[in-house]
Amino acid sequence: MFPSMLDHYQIQLTRMLESEQYGEAKELLRFLLQCQGEDARHYEEWDSLLTWLDMAFPEDGQGEEEMGFRSAERENDEDEASLREQILNPPDQDDAYVNQVLYIMQHHPMIDQQILALERAAYIQAAGIGDAIKNWLLTAQVHPVVQFKALQCLRKRGVSGILALERLGETVELELSDTPLSMDDFPPPVNRILERTEKAAEVDDPTLPHFVRELWKESLQFLYGTAAYQWMLRDDEGTVDCFAAALHLTLLLTVYGSANDDDVRDTYGISEALRFRYEQACRALRQVSVLQQSGDDEPQS
């Protein structure tokens, strides 16, 4: 695994544990244990943590029929969601609590803490929170991922209307009520790009689809609302192929550190007529990779 990708997944794992997302943490640990070429101590740590999580938060239904298993899995997800909401939505929300959440959201130097504050802000019952978040987005320099999380927070709070923001050097106008809250909320062409890449990547390595989904999910948080995002919404096969190929190339570079551009273009049928559009898609995803590698947890200016 490419070193930057390993660091990224270690950070993701830490965030999942901190936010009580035990089911997702176990899924990620199982995936990491399938990867090859890492230091033996990493596998020992991952295996020990997975064993503890399985004991502390067992999954029901492993010996049941498929429908029963899915039912138990849904119940487990609902229990985790309920526990998470209890943590993010404490009963005592006095002025001190509200002010602390807003201060962390606006001023904390670490991105993950800003995001956690936004998740808490979605449940704050005090008036004026939506206006405070919008004003902050309009007046401060906010990391693109934190911007996206703030847009999600506003939608969860029922805020609607158009908001004009600077994103990746562009001025974009966004309808707050259209902000996707999950991958299923994104328009069909966006998920067709993901599905196309997952199928092709799985042929080379059955572990890659997990990486593809995470990479695409994070890329969308950067690109949402930009010209590149609007372009990918075109409902035609050429656009899907170009972005899927660009995503696959970016994936290989991220995971392995190298990729054969010719092979990728052949896989997705990128003809000379599509070459320029493909390179534009690559440039958009490369911009995201550069921003990611600059450090998700660096202090914000």
Tab-separated table of C-alpha atoms in Angstrom:
chain	number	residue	atom	x	y	z
A	1	MET	CA	0.000	0.000	0.000
A	2	PHE	CA	1.242	3.492	-0.824
A	3	PRO	CA	2.467	5.159	2.439
A	4	SER	CA	0.138	8.158	2.148
A	5	MET	CA	-2.809	5.802	1.716
A	6	LEU	CA	-1.844	3.825	4.818
A	7	ASP	CA	-1.664	7.037	6.851
A	8	HIS	CA	-5.032	8.079	5.446
A	9	TYR	CA	-6.729	4.846	6.517
A	10	GLN	CA	-5.124	4.958	9.952
A	11	ILE	CA	-6.644	8.428	10.401
A	12	GLN	CA	-10.008	7.181	9.122
A	13	LEU	CA	-9.906	4.295	11.583
A	14	THR	CA	-9.165	6.629	14.475
A	15	ARG	CA	-12.070	8.883	13.502
A	16	MET	CA	-14.447	5.921	13.268
A	17	LEU	CA	-13.509	4.746	16.765
A	18	GLU	CA	-13.789	8.248	18.225
A	19	SER	CA	-17.267	8.673	16.755
A	20	GLU	CA	-18.453	5.204	17.846
A	21	GLN	CA	-18.745	3.896	14.249
A	22	TYR	CA	-17.731	0.406	15.302
A	23	GLY	CA	-19.334	-1.446	12.398
A	24	GLU	CA	-17.488	0.666	9.835
A	25	ALA	CA	-14.256	0.340	11.839
A	26	LYS	CA	-14.511	-3.459	11.762
A	27	GLU	CA	-15.159	-3.409	8.018
A	28	LEU	CA	-12.098	-1.246	7.439
A	29	LEU	CA	-9.943	-3.471	9.667
A	30	ARG	CA	-10.978	-6.575	7.737
A	31	PHE	CA	-10.070	-4.807	4.525
A	32	LEU	CA	-6.658	-3.723	5.850
A	33	LEU	CA	-5.885	-7.268	6.973
A	34	GLN	CA	-6.356	-8.425	3.365
A	35	CYS	CA	-3.789	-5.940	2.019
A	36	GLN	CA	-0.299	-7.205	1.348
A	37	GLY	CA	3.191	-5.856	1.962
A	38	GLU	CA	2.758	-3.990	5.241
A	39	ASP	CA	4.892	-4.176	8.365
A	40	ALA	CA	4.012	-7.209	10.500
A	41	ARG	CA	3.297	-5.009	13.534
A	42	HIS	CA	0.489	-3.293	11.610
A	43	TYR	CA	-1.246	-6.621	10.990
A	44	GLU	CA	-0.851	-7.556	14.663
A	45	GLU	CA	-2.356	-4.252	15.791
A	46	TRP	CA	-5.249	-4.478	13.312
A	47	ASP	CA	-5.986	-8.106	14.223
A	48	SER	CA	-5.933	-7.361	17.966
A	49	LEU	CA	-8.221	-4.361	17.539
A	50	LEU	CA	-10.638	-6.330	15.353
A	51	THR	CA	-10.730	-9.168	17.899
A	52	TRP	CA	-11.546	-6.712	20.683
A	53	LEU	CA	-14.255	-4.981	18.629
A	54	ASP	CA	-15.825	-8.327	17.717
A	55	MET	CA	-15.941	-9.238	21.419
A	56	ALA	CA	-17.192	-5.839	22.610
A	57	PHE	CA	-19.641	-5.255	19.744
A	58	PRO	CA	-20.581	-8.665	18.313
A	59	GLU	CA	-22.453	-8.899	15.029
A	60	ASP	CA	-25.604	-10.982	15.271
A	61	GLY	CA	-26.744	-13.506	12.751
A	62	GLN	CA	-23.520	-14.990	11.349
A	63	GLY	CA	-25.114	-18.405	11.245
A	64	GLU	CA	-28.522	-17.256	10.049
A	65	GLU	CA	-30.023	-17.249	6.604
A	66	GLU	CA	-29.238	-14.262	4.392
A	67	MET	CA	-32.468	-12.381	5.129
A	68	GLY	CA	-32.034	-12.883	8.847
A	69	PHE	CA	-28.446	-11.710	8.660
A	70	ARG	CA	-29.417	-8.564	6.817
A	71	SER	CA	-32.104	-7.843	9.372
A	72	ALA	CA	-29.630	-8.217	12.232
A	73	GLU	CA	-27.125	-6.082	10.350
A	74	ARG	CA	-29.690	-3.309	9.943
A	75	GLU	CA	-30.555	-3.488	13.628
A	76	ASN	CA	-26.867	-3.226	14.497
A	77	ASP	CA	-26.509	-0.180	12.225
A	78	GLU	CA	-29.584	1.393	13.805
A	79	ASP	CA	-28.176	0.776	17.295
A	80	GLU	CA	-24.893	2.413	16.311
A	81	ALA	CA	-26.734	5.344	14.743
A	82	SER	CA	-28.808	5.763	17.892
A	83	LEU	CA	-25.718	5.664	20.110
A	84	ARG	CA	-23.959	8.146	17.853
A	85	GLU	CA	-26.920	10.528	18.007
A	86	GLN	CA	-26.948	10.333	21.801
A	87	ILE	CA	-23.288	11.336	21.867
A	88	LEU	CA	-23.736	14.169	19.360
A	89	ASN	CA	-27.012	15.386	20.869
A	90	PRO	CA	-26.614	15.688	24.655
A	91	PRO	CA	-29.719	16.692	26.642
A	92	ASP	CA	-27.950	19.639	28.293
A	93	GLN	CA	-27.391	22.251	25.582
A	94	ASP	CA	-26.823	25.445	27.549
A	95	ASP	CA	-25.200	28.588	26.155
A	96	ALA	CA	-21.737	27.397	27.164
A	97	TYR	CA	-22.149	24.182	25.166
A	98	VAL	CA	-23.461	26.014	22.091
A	99	ASN	CA	-20.676	28.593	22.200
A	100	GLN	CA	-18.042	25.877	22.587
A	101	VAL	CA	-19.344	23.951	19.572
A	102	LEU	CA	-19.384	27.091	17.417
A	103	TYR	CA	-15.922	28.131	18.571
A	104	ILE	CA	-14.422	24.726	17.718
A	105	MET	CA	-16.189	24.757	14.361
A	106	GLN	CA	-14.780	28.152	13.473
A	107	HIS	CA	-11.352	28.198	15.102
A	108	HIS	CA	-10.005	24.715	15.834
A	109	PRO	CA	-6.757	24.091	13.883
A	110	MET	CA	-7.594	20.421	13.194
A	111	ILE	CA	-10.056	19.550	10.439
A	112	ASP	CA	-11.413	16.440	12.142
A	113	GLN	CA	-12.393	18.484	15.190
A	114	GLN	CA	-14.141	21.069	13.006
A	115	ILE	CA	-16.093	18.268	11.323
A	116	LEU	CA	-17.061	16.755	14.688
A	117	ALA	CA	-18.271	20.177	15.818
A	118	LEU	CA	-20.407	20.462	12.674
A	119	GLU	CA	-21.910	17.051	13.388
A	120	ARG	CA	-22.827	18.306	16.851
A	121	ALA	CA	-24.147	21.585	15.426
A	122	ALA	CA	-26.669	19.660	13.328
A	123	TYR	CA	-28.449	18.704	16.581
A	124	ILE	CA	-28.234	22.015	18.444
A	125	GLN	CA	-31.727	23.261	19.175
A	126	ALA	CA	-30.823	26.920	19.751
A	127	ALA	CA	-31.940	29.492	17.202
A	128	GLY	CA	-29.507	31.253	14.894
A	129	ILE	CA	-27.127	28.318	14.344
A	130	GLY	CA	-27.880	28.115	10.625
A	131	ASP	CA	-27.194	31.838	10.165
A	132	ALA	CA	-23.949	31.541	12.138
A	133	ILE	CA	-22.731	28.703	9.906
A	134	LYS	CA	-23.679	30.516	6.705
A	135	ASN	CA	-21.951	33.709	7.844
A	136	TRP	CA	-18.820	31.739	8.726
A	137	LEU	CA	-18.756	30.090	5.297
A	138	LEU	CA	-19.136	33.451	3.592
A	139	THR	CA	-16.495	35.319	5.575
A	140	ALA	CA	-13.779	32.783	6.467
A	141	GLN	CA	-11.310	30.695	4.501
A	142	VAL	CA	-12.634	27.170	5.071
A	143	HIS	CA	-11.121	23.872	3.903
A	144	PRO	CA	-13.208	22.369	1.013
A	145	VAL	CA	-14.066	19.222	2.968
A	146	VAL	CA	-15.152	21.268	5.993
A	147	GLN	CA	-17.211	23.450	3.642
A	148	PHE	CA	-18.994	20.358	2.350
A	149	LYS	CA	-19.642	19.080	5.884
A	150	ALA	CA	-21.048	22.508	6.773
A	151	LEU	CA	-23.399	22.342	3.787
A	152	GLN	CA	-24.570	18.919	4.991
A	153	CYS	CA	-25.085	20.334	8.474
A	154	LEU	CA	-27.235	23.135	7.080
A	155	ARG	CA	-29.373	20.689	5.115
A	156	LYS	CA	-29.841	18.509	8.205
A	157	ARG	CA	-31.038	21.595	10.039
A	158	GLY	CA	-33.610	22.216	7.295
A	159	VAL	CA	-31.936	25.351	5.939
A	160	SER	CA	-32.665	26.044	2.274
A	161	GLY	CA	-31.850	28.713	-0.281
A	162	ILE	CA	-28.908	29.580	-2.526
A	163	LEU	CA	-25.446	30.087	-1.045
A	164	ALA	CA	-22.549	31.428	-3.155
A	165	LEU	CA	-19.154	30.094	-2.048
A	166	GLU	CA	-15.550	30.045	-3.201
A	167	ARG	CA	-14.611	26.409	-3.845
A	168	LEU	CA	-11.291	25.361	-5.373
A	169	GLY	CA	-10.791	28.826	-6.825
A	170	GLU	CA	-14.303	29.051	-8.305
A	171	THR	CA	-17.396	30.934	-7.225
A	172	VAL	CA	-20.233	28.425	-7.109
A	173	GLU	CA	-23.911	28.835	-6.269
A	174	LEU	CA	-25.391	25.968	-4.289
A	175	GLU	CA	-28.966	25.147	-3.306
A	176	LEU	CA	-28.582	24.042	0.311
A	177	SER	CA	-31.551	21.663	0.219
A	178	ASP	CA	-29.847	19.713	-2.618
A	179	THR	CA	-26.695	18.916	-0.609
A	180	PRO	CA	-26.121	15.127	-0.675
A	181	LEU	CA	-26.110	13.516	2.766
A	182	SER	CA	-24.838	10.157	1.490
A	183	MET	CA	-23.547	8.562	-1.700
A	184	ASP	CA	-27.123	7.543	-2.556
A	185	ASP	CA	-28.101	11.225	-2.562
A	186	PHE	CA	-25.746	12.103	-5.409
A	187	PRO	CA	-27.211	12.243	-8.938
A	188	PRO	CA	-27.170	8.936	-10.896
A	189	PRO	CA	-24.230	9.873	-13.212
A	190	VAL	CA	-21.982	10.347	-10.157
A	191	ASN	CA	-22.701	6.834	-8.903
A	192	ARG	CA	-22.434	5.379	-12.422
A	193	ILE	CA	-18.842	6.627	-12.493
A	194	LEU	CA	-18.173	4.836	-9.222
A	195	GLU	CA	-19.839	1.602	-10.351
A	196	ARG	CA	-17.903	1.623	-13.628
A	197	THR	CA	-14.592	2.015	-11.798
A	198	GLU	CA	-15.393	-0.574	-9.125
A	199	LYS	CA	-16.113	-3.250	-11.735
A	200	ALA	CA	-12.921	-2.564	-13.675
A	201	ALA	CA	-10.724	-2.280	-10.570
A	202	GLU	CA	-12.022	-5.532	-9.096
A	203	VAL	CA	-10.705	-7.441	-12.112
A	204	ASP	CA	-7.155	-6.390	-11.206
A	205	ASP	CA	-7.450	-6.666	-7.436
A	206	PRO	CA	-10.547	-7.669	-5.413
A	207	THR	CA	-9.496	-5.330	-2.578
A	208	LEU	CA	-9.511	-2.207	-4.754
A	209	PRO	CA	-13.284	-1.461	-4.834
A	210	HIS	CA	-13.142	-0.409	-1.179
A	211	PHE	CA	-10.358	2.044	-2.001
A	212	VAL	CA	-12.302	3.274	-5.047
A	213	ARG	CA	-15.395	4.065	-3.003
A	214	GLU	CA	-13.463	5.915	-0.310
A	215	LEU	CA	-11.395	7.852	-2.856
A	216	TRP	CA	-14.465	8.858	-4.869
A	217	LYS	CA	-16.414	9.808	-1.758
A	218	GLU	CA	-13.612	12.090	-0.580
A	219	SER	CA	-13.024	13.523	-4.050
A	220	LEU	CA	-16.691	14.517	-4.283
A	221	GLN	CA	-16.403	16.435	-1.023
A	222	PHE	CA	-13.765	18.609	-2.700
A	223	LEU	CA	-15.376	18.864	-6.139
A	224	TYR	CA	-19.042	19.287	-5.195
A	225	GLY	CA	-20.529	22.301	-6.971
A	226	THR	CA	-17.455	23.081	-9.079
A	227	ALA	CA	-17.261	23.126	-12.882
A	228	ALA	CA	-15.766	19.615	-12.823
A	229	TYR	CA	-18.710	18.378	-10.764
A	230	GLN	CA	-21.244	19.990	-13.109
A	231	TRP	CA	-19.459	18.404	-16.042
A	232	MET	CA	-19.636	14.906	-14.561
A	233	LEU	CA	-23.421	15.293	-14.280
A	234	ARG	CA	-23.758	15.110	-18.059
A	235	ASP	CA	-25.655	11.915	-18.650
A	236	ASP	CA	-23.570	10.408	-21.446
A	237	GLU	CA	-21.291	7.391	-21.628
A	238	GLY	CA	-18.257	9.406	-22.724
A	239	THR	CA	-18.295	11.505	-19.577
A	240	VAL	CA	-18.774	8.444	-17.362
A	241	ASP	CA	-15.875	6.671	-19.103
A	242	CYS	CA	-13.565	9.689	-18.814
A	243	PHE	CA	-14.167	10.211	-15.114
A	244	ALA	CA	-14.112	6.487	-14.348
A	245	ALA	CA	-10.767	6.141	-16.131
A	246	ALA	CA	-9.399	9.203	-14.323
A	247	LEU	CA	-10.600	7.800	-10.988
A	248	HIS	CA	-8.982	4.437	-11.750
A	249	LEU	CA	-5.681	6.098	-12.689
A	250	THR	CA	-5.745	8.218	-9.530
A	251	LEU	CA	-6.517	5.117	-7.471
A	252	LEU	CA	-3.531	3.211	-8.851
A	253	LEU	CA	-1.204	6.163	-8.300
A	254	THR	CA	-2.487	6.564	-4.754
A	255	VAL	CA	-2.309	2.899	-3.761
A	256	TYR	CA	0.707	1.686	-5.717
A	257	GLY	CA	2.573	4.880	-6.563
A	258	SER	CA	2.568	4.144	-10.302
A	259	ALA	CA	0.154	3.376	-13.150
A	260	ASN	CA	0.181	2.674	-16.879
A	261	ASP	CA	-1.890	5.409	-18.496
A	262	ASP	CA	-2.197	3.509	-21.782
A	263	ASP	CA	-3.595	0.434	-20.048
A	264	VAL	CA	-6.149	2.501	-18.150
A	265	ARG	CA	-7.321	4.263	-21.304
A	266	ASP	CA	-7.628	0.927	-23.111
A	267	THR	CA	-9.701	-0.502	-20.252
A	268	TYR	CA	-12.249	2.310	-20.507
A	269	GLY	CA	-12.151	2.761	-24.262
A	270	ILE	CA	-10.781	6.314	-24.130
A	271	SER	CA	-10.386	7.160	-27.814
A	272	GLU	CA	-8.495	10.135	-29.208
A	273	ALA	CA	-11.814	11.963	-29.421
A	274	LEU	CA	-12.209	11.562	-25.646
A	275	ARG	CA	-8.550	12.154	-24.790
A	276	PHE	CA	-8.894	15.855	-23.912
A	277	ARG	CA	-11.958	15.261	-21.717
A	278	TYR	CA	-10.143	12.401	-19.980
A	279	GLU	CA	-7.130	14.603	-19.254
A	280	GLN	CA	-9.431	17.292	-17.842
A	281	ALA	CA	-10.956	14.710	-15.495
A	282	CYS	CA	-7.459	13.578	-14.472
A	283	ARG	CA	-6.489	17.174	-13.764
A	284	ALA	CA	-9.513	17.684	-11.509
A	285	LEU	CA	-8.779	14.545	-9.476
A	286	ARG	CA	-5.076	15.355	-9.367
A	287	GLN	CA	-5.934	18.706	-7.793
A	288	VAL	CA	-7.867	16.854	-5.096
A	289	SER	CA	-4.942	14.470	-4.487
A	290	VAL	CA	-2.548	17.371	-4.048
A	291	LEU	CA	-4.861	18.989	-1.494
A	292	GLN	CA	-5.274	15.681	0.350
A	293	GLN	CA	-1.542	15.056	0.495
A	294	SER	CA	-0.966	18.538	1.888
A	295	GLY	CA	-2.406	17.123	5.114
A	296	ASP	CA	-5.991	16.748	6.261
A	297	ASP	CA	-5.074	17.792	9.781
A	298	GLU	CA	-2.842	20.782	9.101
A	299	PRO	CA	-3.811	24.015	10.839
A	300	GLN	CA	-6.221	26.123	8.853
A	301	SER	CA	-5.257	29.641	7.888
